[in-house]
Amino acid sequence: MFARRSIQNPWDGKIEPFRIIGNVYFVGTYQASSHLIDTGDGLILIDSGYAKTLYLVIRSIYKLGFRPEDLRYIVLTHHHWDHVEATRQLVDLSGAKTLIGEKDAEPARGYFDPDILLKDGDTLTLGNTTMRFVETPGHTRGTLSLFFDTQEGDATYRVGMFGGAGMYTLVKERFDYEGCREDYRKSIHRLQEEHVDVFIGNHVWNNDTENKGKLLLETGKNTFIDETLWPTFLDFCEKRLDELIEQDA
Ligand SMILES: [Zn+2]
């Protein structure tokens, strides 16, 4: 679980797009996750990914029968380049408004001009979807996690994403800021209070997006729907933090 493989070329990370559940689609790559929400009144994209893999994201959007021109909002979970680098290109293509945590806005400006700065508890409503944002600092100061409901048949599922789970900036030499480890732990505890039926990954290794997607496309079996995945992943994150702290001691 939570394993990763290394990628050489942009095209090596190509993943066939698929519908995860309800109005939620995966359009990202192995290198960087991007999720598309079809709200019935335009599209929301969560994270744009690297510029070099943008052609794959655009291919995926078209392949699912949507048009990148119909993007209305692009939500950026945090300011790191693997999440935001292709944002300006997509804004030029679509006129979409960009949203990012207010504490990540400054470092993001190198990549795009943030239109809407999000604070804890803010929401975004478009068409049939209302997204709720929770500040979960640690990985970066302004990392946002997000939650929304989606319908499939008669059922409603709570979808959730931890917007910055990686340990990269929690290693001493690469601290994003002083106190980031303490914040990261608090953020995990806060996220543990949320119920999530469908955990979507901020990177594919978070929730084994690639294999779950393949299984779904090939057999129709949907292993994304599993309320145990969210708490299991959060426990894993906290354990990794403990290990990191132990190594420094
Ligand atoms: Zn990051």
PDB file of C-alpha atoms and ligand atoms in Angstrom:
ATOM      1  CA  MET A   1       0.000   0.000   0.000  1.00  0.00           C
ATOM      2  CA  PHE A   2       1.083   3.603  -0.715  1.00  0.00           C
ATOM      3  CA  ALA A   3       3.899   2.408  -3.010  1.00  0.00           C
ATOM      4  CA  ARG A   4       5.375   4.530  -5.795  1.00  0.00           C
ATOM      5  CA  ARG A   5       7.209   3.873  -9.036  1.00  0.00           C
ATOM      6  CA  SER A   6       9.648   6.282 -10.643  1.00  0.00           C
ATOM      7  CA  ILE A   7       8.788   8.042 -13.888  1.00  0.00           C
ATOM      8  CA  GLN A   8      11.248   9.172 -16.573  1.00  0.00           C
ATOM      9  CA  ASN A   9       9.295  10.908 -19.340  1.00  0.00           C
ATOM     10  CA  PRO A  10       6.058  12.898 -19.158  1.00  0.00           C
ATOM     11  CA  TRP A  11       4.263  10.337 -21.314  1.00  0.00           C
ATOM     12  CA  ASP A  12       5.256   7.465 -19.037  1.00  0.00           C
ATOM     13  CA  GLY A  13       2.720   8.799 -16.558  1.00  0.00           C
ATOM     14  CA  LYS A  14      -0.281   8.631 -18.862  1.00  0.00           C
ATOM     15  CA  ILE A  15      -3.375   7.275 -17.132  1.00  0.00           C
ATOM     16  CA  GLU A  16      -6.631   6.612 -18.983  1.00  0.00           C
ATOM     17  CA  PRO A  17      -9.269   8.974 -17.593  1.00  0.00           C
ATOM     18  CA  PHE A  18     -12.284   7.534 -15.817  1.00  0.00           C
ATOM     19  CA  ARG A  19     -15.277   8.492 -13.735  1.00  0.00           C
ATOM     20  CA  ILE A  20     -14.613   7.816 -10.058  1.00  0.00           C
ATOM     21  CA  ILE A  21     -18.142   8.328  -8.796  1.00  0.00           C
ATOM     22  CA  GLY A  22     -21.112  10.606  -9.426  1.00  0.00           C
ATOM     23  CA  ASN A  23     -19.828  13.723 -11.177  1.00  0.00           C
ATOM     24  CA  VAL A  24     -16.168  13.193 -10.209  1.00  0.00           C
ATOM     25  CA  TYR A  25     -13.560  12.197 -12.803  1.00  0.00           C
ATOM     26  CA  PHE A  26      -9.832  11.508 -12.757  1.00  0.00           C
ATOM     27  CA  VAL A  27      -8.012  13.397 -15.535  1.00  0.00           C
ATOM     28  CA  GLY A  28      -4.502  13.498 -14.069  1.00  0.00           C
ATOM     29  CA  THR A  29      -1.278  11.605 -14.571  1.00  0.00           C
ATOM     30  CA  TYR A  30       0.923   9.347 -12.494  1.00  0.00           C
ATOM     31  CA  GLN A  31       3.110  12.374 -11.711  1.00  0.00           C
ATOM     32  CA  ALA A  32       0.296  14.695 -10.652  1.00  0.00           C
ATOM     33  CA  SER A  33      -3.369  14.124  -9.864  1.00  0.00           C
ATOM     34  CA  SER A  34      -6.069  16.272 -11.441  1.00  0.00           C
ATOM     35  CA  HIS A  35      -9.752  15.781 -10.757  1.00  0.00           C
ATOM     36  CA  LEU A  36     -12.648  17.139 -12.793  1.00  0.00           C
ATOM     37  CA  ILE A  37     -16.095  17.858 -11.347  1.00  0.00           C
ATOM     38  CA  ASP A  38     -18.993  18.212 -13.788  1.00  0.00           C
ATOM     39  CA  THR A  39     -21.357  20.481 -11.875  1.00  0.00           C
ATOM     40  CA  GLY A  40     -23.957  20.708 -14.622  1.00  0.00           C
ATOM     41  CA  ASP A  41     -23.123  24.396 -14.885  1.00  0.00           C
ATOM     42  CA  GLY A  42     -19.495  24.187 -15.923  1.00  0.00           C
ATOM     43  CA  LEU A  43     -16.444  22.286 -14.792  1.00  0.00           C
ATOM     44  CA  ILE A  44     -14.247  22.543 -11.705  1.00  0.00           C
ATOM     45  CA  LEU A  45     -10.682  21.244 -11.906  1.00  0.00           C
ATOM     46  CA  ILE A  46      -8.741  20.325  -8.777  1.00  0.00           C
ATOM     47  CA  ASP A  47      -5.000  20.886  -9.472  1.00  0.00           C
ATOM     48  CA  SER A  48      -3.592  21.481 -12.941  1.00  0.00           C
ATOM     49  CA  GLY A  49      -0.384  19.448 -12.699  1.00  0.00           C
ATOM     50  CA  TYR A  50       2.941  19.991 -14.458  1.00  0.00           C
ATOM     51  CA  ALA A  51       3.119  22.044 -17.667  1.00  0.00           C
ATOM     52  CA  LYS A  52       4.857  19.131 -19.403  1.00  0.00           C
ATOM     53  CA  THR A  53       1.909  16.806 -18.729  1.00  0.00           C
ATOM     54  CA  LEU A  54      -0.811  19.340 -19.548  1.00  0.00           C
ATOM     55  CA  TYR A  55      -1.400  17.712 -22.949  1.00  0.00           C
ATOM     56  CA  LEU A  56      -2.367  14.512 -21.123  1.00  0.00           C
ATOM     57  CA  VAL A  57      -4.837  16.341 -18.874  1.00  0.00           C
ATOM     58  CA  ILE A  58      -6.406  18.050 -21.894  1.00  0.00           C
ATOM     59  CA  ARG A  59      -6.559  14.712 -23.734  1.00  0.00           C
ATOM     60  CA  SER A  60      -8.286  13.161 -20.725  1.00  0.00           C
ATOM     61  CA  ILE A  61     -10.872  15.945 -20.467  1.00  0.00           C
ATOM     62  CA  TYR A  62     -11.779  15.563 -24.156  1.00  0.00           C
ATOM     63  CA  LYS A  63     -11.753  11.783 -23.938  1.00  0.00           C
ATOM     64  CA  LEU A  64     -14.438  11.903 -21.244  1.00  0.00           C
ATOM     65  CA  GLY A  65     -16.620  14.050 -23.511  1.00  0.00           C
ATOM     66  CA  PHE A  66     -15.922  17.396 -21.825  1.00  0.00           C
ATOM     67  CA  ARG A  67     -14.202  20.524 -23.127  1.00  0.00           C
ATOM     68  CA  PRO A  68     -11.343  22.297 -21.322  1.00  0.00           C
ATOM     69  CA  GLU A  69     -12.921  25.547 -22.532  1.00  0.00           C
ATOM     70  CA  ASP A  70     -15.766  24.840 -20.075  1.00  0.00           C
ATOM     71  CA  LEU A  71     -13.555  25.024 -16.999  1.00  0.00           C
ATOM     72  CA  ARG A  72     -15.052  27.656 -14.685  1.00  0.00           C
ATOM     73  CA  TYR A  73     -12.849  27.197 -11.621  1.00  0.00           C
ATOM     74  CA  ILE A  74      -9.426  25.716 -10.983  1.00  0.00           C
ATOM     75  CA  VAL A  75      -8.840  24.846  -7.326  1.00  0.00           C
ATOM     76  CA  LEU A  76      -5.207  24.531  -6.272  1.00  0.00           C
ATOM     77  CA  THR A  77      -4.608  22.471  -3.151  1.00  0.00           C
ATOM     78  CA  HIS A  78      -1.220  24.068  -2.461  1.00  0.00           C
ATOM     79  CA  HIS A  79       1.425  26.142  -4.223  1.00  0.00           C
ATOM     80  CA  HIS A  80       3.923  23.442  -5.242  1.00  0.00           C
ATOM     81  CA  TRP A  81       4.690  23.283  -8.955  1.00  0.00           C
ATOM     82  CA  ASP A  82       3.523  19.686  -9.458  1.00  0.00           C
ATOM     83  CA  HIS A  83       0.011  20.937  -8.570  1.00  0.00           C
ATOM     84  CA  VAL A  84      -0.080  24.408 -10.147  1.00  0.00           C
ATOM     85  CA  GLU A  85       2.405  24.661 -12.996  1.00  0.00           C
ATOM     86  CA  ALA A  86      -0.113  24.251 -15.861  1.00  0.00           C
ATOM     87  CA  THR A  87      -2.645  26.655 -14.327  1.00  0.00           C
ATOM     88  CA  ARG A  88      -1.836  29.742 -16.399  1.00  0.00           C
ATOM     89  CA  GLN A  89      -2.165  27.795 -19.658  1.00  0.00           C
ATOM     90  CA  LEU A  90      -5.574  26.442 -18.621  1.00  0.00           C
ATOM     91  CA  VAL A  91      -6.733  29.908 -17.568  1.00  0.00           C
ATOM     92  CA  ASP A  92      -5.714  31.266 -20.977  1.00  0.00           C
ATOM     93  CA  LEU A  93      -7.630  28.453 -22.632  1.00  0.00           C
ATOM     94  CA  SER A  94     -10.819  28.702 -20.565  1.00  0.00           C
ATOM     95  CA  GLY A  95     -11.000  31.963 -18.635  1.00  0.00           C
ATOM     96  CA  ALA A  96     -11.439  29.899 -15.464  1.00  0.00           C
ATOM     97  CA  LYS A  97     -11.068  31.599 -12.085  1.00  0.00           C
ATOM     98  CA  THR A  98      -8.339  30.254  -9.820  1.00  0.00           C
ATOM     99  CA  LEU A  99      -8.666  29.511  -6.099  1.00  0.00           C
ATOM    100  CA  ILE A 100      -5.914  28.796  -3.595  1.00  0.00           C
ATOM    101  CA  GLY A 101      -5.400  29.034   0.160  1.00  0.00           C
ATOM    102  CA  GLU A 102      -4.638  32.635   1.086  1.00  0.00           C
ATOM    103  CA  LYS A 103      -1.416  31.630   2.853  1.00  0.00           C
ATOM    104  CA  ASP A 104      -0.153  29.927  -0.328  1.00  0.00           C
ATOM    105  CA  ALA A 105      -1.113  32.787  -2.656  1.00  0.00           C
ATOM    106  CA  GLU A 106       2.227  34.613  -2.563  1.00  0.00           C
ATOM    107  CA  PRO A 107       4.446  31.695  -3.592  1.00  0.00           C
ATOM    108  CA  ALA A 108       1.855  30.672  -6.215  1.00  0.00           C
ATOM    109  CA  ARG A 109       2.133  34.002  -8.013  1.00  0.00           C
ATOM    110  CA  GLY A 110       5.162  32.798  -9.906  1.00  0.00           C
ATOM    111  CA  TYR A 111       2.870  30.406 -11.747  1.00  0.00           C
ATOM    112  CA  PHE A 112      -0.483  32.181 -12.086  1.00  0.00           C
ATOM    113  CA  ASP A 113      -2.562  35.029 -10.652  1.00  0.00           C
ATOM    114  CA  PRO A 114      -4.838  33.731  -7.894  1.00  0.00           C
ATOM    115  CA  ASP A 115      -8.370  35.144  -8.261  1.00  0.00           C
ATOM    116  CA  ILE A 116      -9.985  33.904  -5.046  1.00  0.00           C
ATOM    117  CA  LEU A 117      -8.068  33.435  -1.793  1.00  0.00           C
ATOM    118  CA  LEU A 118      -9.587  30.761   0.420  1.00  0.00           C
ATOM    119  CA  LYS A 119      -9.761  30.662   4.201  1.00  0.00           C
ATOM    120  CA  ASP A 120     -10.776  27.905   6.562  1.00  0.00           C
ATOM    121  CA  GLY A 121     -14.458  27.050   6.157  1.00  0.00           C
ATOM    122  CA  ASP A 122     -14.912  28.829   2.829  1.00  0.00           C
ATOM    123  CA  THR A 123     -17.094  27.152   0.220  1.00  0.00           C
ATOM    124  CA  LEU A 124     -17.359  27.181  -3.554  1.00  0.00           C
ATOM    125  CA  THR A 125     -20.714  26.494  -5.166  1.00  0.00           C
ATOM    126  CA  LEU A 126     -21.183  25.837  -8.876  1.00  0.00           C
ATOM    127  CA  GLY A 127     -24.162  24.010 -10.349  1.00  0.00           C
ATOM    128  CA  ASN A 128     -24.948  20.938  -8.279  1.00  0.00           C
ATOM    129  CA  THR A 129     -21.735  21.017  -6.233  1.00  0.00           C
ATOM    130  CA  THR A 130     -20.682  22.816  -3.065  1.00  0.00           C
ATOM    131  CA  MET A 131     -17.076  22.311  -2.055  1.00  0.00           C
ATOM    132  CA  ARG A 132     -15.958  23.050   1.501  1.00  0.00           C
ATOM    133  CA  PHE A 133     -12.363  23.940   2.247  1.00  0.00           C
ATOM    134  CA  VAL A 134     -10.430  23.196   5.421  1.00  0.00           C
ATOM    135  CA  GLU A 135      -7.027  24.741   6.110  1.00  0.00           C
ATOM    136  CA  THR A 136      -4.603  21.908   6.790  1.00  0.00           C
ATOM    137  CA  PRO A 137      -1.157  23.522   7.064  1.00  0.00           C
ATOM    138  CA  GLY A 138       2.041  21.526   7.403  1.00  0.00           C
ATOM    139  CA  HIS A 139       3.098  20.434   3.943  1.00  0.00           C
ATOM    140  CA  THR A 140       2.808  24.145   3.098  1.00  0.00           C
ATOM    141  CA  ARG A 141       1.425  27.034   5.133  1.00  0.00           C
ATOM    142  CA  GLY A 142      -1.712  27.335   3.033  1.00  0.00           C
ATOM    143  CA  THR A 143      -2.518  23.722   2.149  1.00  0.00           C
ATOM    144  CA  LEU A 144      -6.249  23.201   1.695  1.00  0.00           C
ATOM    145  CA  SER A 145      -8.170  19.992   2.058  1.00  0.00           C
ATOM    146  CA  LEU A 146     -11.606  19.771   0.504  1.00  0.00           C
ATOM    147  CA  PHE A 147     -14.908  17.972   0.877  1.00  0.00           C
ATOM    148  CA  PHE A 148     -18.087  17.783  -1.173  1.00  0.00           C
ATOM    149  CA  ASP A 149     -21.051  15.512  -1.768  1.00  0.00           C
ATOM    150  CA  THR A 150     -21.740  13.689  -5.000  1.00  0.00           C
ATOM    151  CA  GLN A 151     -24.800  11.738  -6.068  1.00  0.00           C
ATOM    152  CA  GLU A 152     -24.848   8.352  -7.713  1.00  0.00           C
ATOM    153  CA  GLY A 153     -28.242   6.795  -8.248  1.00  0.00           C
ATOM    154  CA  ASP A 154     -30.166   7.397  -5.038  1.00  0.00           C
ATOM    155  CA  ALA A 155     -27.052   7.484  -2.901  1.00  0.00           C
ATOM    156  CA  THR A 156     -25.032  10.468  -1.699  1.00  0.00           C
ATOM    157  CA  TYR A 157     -21.326  10.053  -1.107  1.00  0.00           C
ATOM    158  CA  ARG A 158     -18.999  12.373   0.744  1.00  0.00           C
ATOM    159  CA  VAL A 159     -15.829  12.907  -1.288  1.00  0.00           C
ATOM    160  CA  GLY A 160     -12.675  14.112   0.466  1.00  0.00           C
ATOM    161  CA  MET A 161      -9.072  15.022  -0.332  1.00  0.00           C
ATOM    162  CA  PHE A 162      -6.099  15.757   1.933  1.00  0.00           C
ATOM    163  CA  GLY A 163      -4.498  18.616  -0.004  1.00  0.00           C
ATOM    164  CA  GLY A 164      -0.881  18.046   1.033  1.00  0.00           C
ATOM    165  CA  ALA A 165       0.114  14.735   2.561  1.00  0.00           C
ATOM    166  CA  GLY A 166       3.731  14.522   1.402  1.00  0.00           C
ATOM    167  CA  MET A 167       6.694  14.454   3.761  1.00  0.00           C
ATOM    168  CA  TYR A 168       9.072  16.316   1.429  1.00  0.00           C
ATOM    169  CA  THR A 169       8.786  19.673   3.193  1.00  0.00           C
ATOM    170  CA  LEU A 170       8.660  18.091   6.660  1.00  0.00           C
ATOM    171  CA  VAL A 171      12.279  16.987   6.362  1.00  0.00           C
ATOM    172  CA  LYS A 172      14.457  19.329   8.422  1.00  0.00           C
ATOM    173  CA  GLU A 173      16.556  20.796   5.589  1.00  0.00           C
ATOM    174  CA  ARG A 174      13.450  21.517   3.544  1.00  0.00           C
ATOM    175  CA  PHE A 175      11.039  22.916   6.137  1.00  0.00           C
ATOM    176  CA  ASP A 176       8.404  25.104   4.508  1.00  0.00           C
ATOM    177  CA  TYR A 177       8.285  27.061   7.780  1.00  0.00           C
ATOM    178  CA  GLU A 178       9.028  26.642  11.491  1.00  0.00           C
ATOM    179  CA  GLY A 179       6.325  24.641  13.214  1.00  0.00           C
ATOM    180  CA  CYS A 180       5.257  22.818  10.063  1.00  0.00           C
ATOM    181  CA  ARG A 181       5.495  19.379  11.694  1.00  0.00           C
ATOM    182  CA  GLU A 182       3.299  20.406  14.621  1.00  0.00           C
ATOM    183  CA  ASP A 183       0.791  21.911  12.182  1.00  0.00           C
ATOM    184  CA  TYR A 184       0.841  18.778  10.046  1.00  0.00           C
ATOM    185  CA  ARG A 185      -0.079  16.621  13.047  1.00  0.00           C
ATOM    186  CA  LYS A 186      -2.879  18.996  14.047  1.00  0.00           C
ATOM    187  CA  SER A 187      -4.155  18.942  10.475  1.00  0.00           C
ATOM    188  CA  ILE A 188      -4.261  15.143  10.483  1.00  0.00           C
ATOM    189  CA  HIS A 189      -6.224  15.148  13.732  1.00  0.00           C
ATOM    190  CA  ARG A 190      -8.655  17.636  12.295  1.00  0.00           C
ATOM    191  CA  LEU A 191      -9.137  15.573   9.137  1.00  0.00           C
ATOM    192  CA  GLN A 192      -9.772  12.482  11.262  1.00  0.00           C
ATOM    193  CA  GLU A 193     -13.014  14.132  12.380  1.00  0.00           C
ATOM    194  CA  GLU A 194     -14.341  14.103   8.815  1.00  0.00           C
ATOM    195  CA  HIS A 195     -16.319  11.209   7.424  1.00  0.00           C
ATOM    196  CA  VAL A 196     -15.264  10.372   3.869  1.00  0.00           C
ATOM    197  CA  ASP A 197     -16.907   7.714   1.701  1.00  0.00           C
ATOM    198  CA  VAL A 198     -14.707   8.307  -1.329  1.00  0.00           C
ATOM    199  CA  PHE A 199     -11.110   9.367  -0.682  1.00  0.00           C
ATOM    200  CA  ILE A 200      -9.548  11.023  -3.732  1.00  0.00           C
ATOM    201  CA  GLY A 201      -5.768  11.308  -3.851  1.00  0.00           C
ATOM    202  CA  ASN A 202      -3.715  14.482  -4.005  1.00  0.00           C
ATOM    203  CA  HIS A 203      -1.193  12.154  -5.664  1.00  0.00           C
ATOM    204  CA  VAL A 204      -1.960   8.728  -7.104  1.00  0.00           C
ATOM    205  CA  TRP A 205      -0.004   6.920  -4.368  1.00  0.00           C
ATOM    206  CA  ASN A 206      -2.340   8.361  -1.715  1.00  0.00           C
ATOM    207  CA  ASN A 207      -5.203   6.106  -2.747  1.00  0.00           C
ATOM    208  CA  ASP A 208      -3.737   3.813  -5.446  1.00  0.00           C
ATOM    209  CA  THR A 209      -5.687   5.793  -8.045  1.00  0.00           C
ATOM    210  CA  GLU A 210      -4.066   4.091 -11.025  1.00  0.00           C
ATOM    211  CA  ASN A 211      -4.886   0.499 -10.092  1.00  0.00           C
ATOM    212  CA  LYS A 212      -8.330   1.341  -8.736  1.00  0.00           C
ATOM    213  CA  GLY A 213      -9.061   3.174 -11.992  1.00  0.00           C
ATOM    214  CA  LYS A 214      -7.884   0.265 -14.139  1.00  0.00           C
ATOM    215  CA  LEU A 215     -10.013  -2.143 -12.139  1.00  0.00           C
ATOM    216  CA  LEU A 216     -13.020   0.148 -12.488  1.00  0.00           C
ATOM    217  CA  LEU A 217     -12.551   0.547 -16.252  1.00  0.00           C
ATOM    218  CA  GLU A 218     -11.974  -3.163 -16.845  1.00  0.00           C
ATOM    219  CA  THR A 219     -14.457  -4.772 -14.461  1.00  0.00           C
ATOM    220  CA  GLY A 220     -16.807  -2.053 -13.231  1.00  0.00           C
ATOM    221  CA  LYS A 221     -15.805  -2.838  -9.650  1.00  0.00           C
ATOM    222  CA  ASN A 222     -15.508   0.439  -7.736  1.00  0.00           C
ATOM    223  CA  THR A 223     -12.957   0.156  -4.940  1.00  0.00           C
ATOM    224  CA  PHE A 224     -12.890   3.928  -4.421  1.00  0.00           C
ATOM    225  CA  ILE A 225     -16.047   3.603  -2.313  1.00  0.00           C
ATOM    226  CA  ASP A 226     -14.646   2.555   1.048  1.00  0.00           C
ATOM    227  CA  GLU A 227     -14.975   4.637   4.196  1.00  0.00           C
ATOM    228  CA  THR A 228     -11.978   2.896   5.796  1.00  0.00           C
ATOM    229  CA  LEU A 229      -9.492   4.297   3.258  1.00  0.00           C
ATOM    230  CA  TRP A 230      -9.529   7.856   4.634  1.00  0.00           C
ATOM    231  CA  PRO A 231      -8.694   7.018   8.280  1.00  0.00           C
ATOM    232  CA  THR A 232      -6.169   4.395   7.153  1.00  0.00           C
ATOM    233  CA  PHE A 233      -4.333   6.949   5.048  1.00  0.00           C
ATOM    234  CA  LEU A 234      -4.360   9.566   7.812  1.00  0.00           C
ATOM    235  CA  ASP A 235      -2.920   7.022  10.255  1.00  0.00           C
ATOM    236  CA  PHE A 236      -0.212   6.217   7.717  1.00  0.00           C
ATOM    237  CA  CYS A 237       0.626   9.942   7.415  1.00  0.00           C
ATOM    238  CA  GLU A 238       0.924  10.376  11.163  1.00  0.00           C
ATOM    239  CA  LYS A 239       3.103   7.281  11.443  1.00  0.00           C
ATOM    240  CA  ARG A 240       5.441   8.620   8.786  1.00  0.00           C
ATOM    241  CA  LEU A 241       5.675  11.894  10.693  1.00  0.00           C
ATOM    242  CA  ASP A 242       6.558  10.001  13.888  1.00  0.00           C
ATOM    243  CA  GLU A 243       9.274   8.107  12.012  1.00  0.00           C
ATOM    244  CA  LEU A 244      10.696  11.335  10.656  1.00  0.00           C
ATOM    245  CA  ILE A 245      10.841  12.875  14.121  1.00  0.00           C
ATOM    246  CA  GLU A 246      12.432   9.707  15.519  1.00  0.00           C
ATOM    247  CA  GLN A 247      15.164   9.835  12.877  1.00  0.00           C
ATOM    248  CA  ASP A 248      16.116  13.340  13.991  1.00  0.00           C
ATOM    249  CA  ALA A 249      16.229  12.437  17.678  1.00  0.00           C
TER     250      ALA A 249
HETATM  251 ZN    ZN B   1       3.595  19.607  -2.421  1.00  0.00          ZN
END
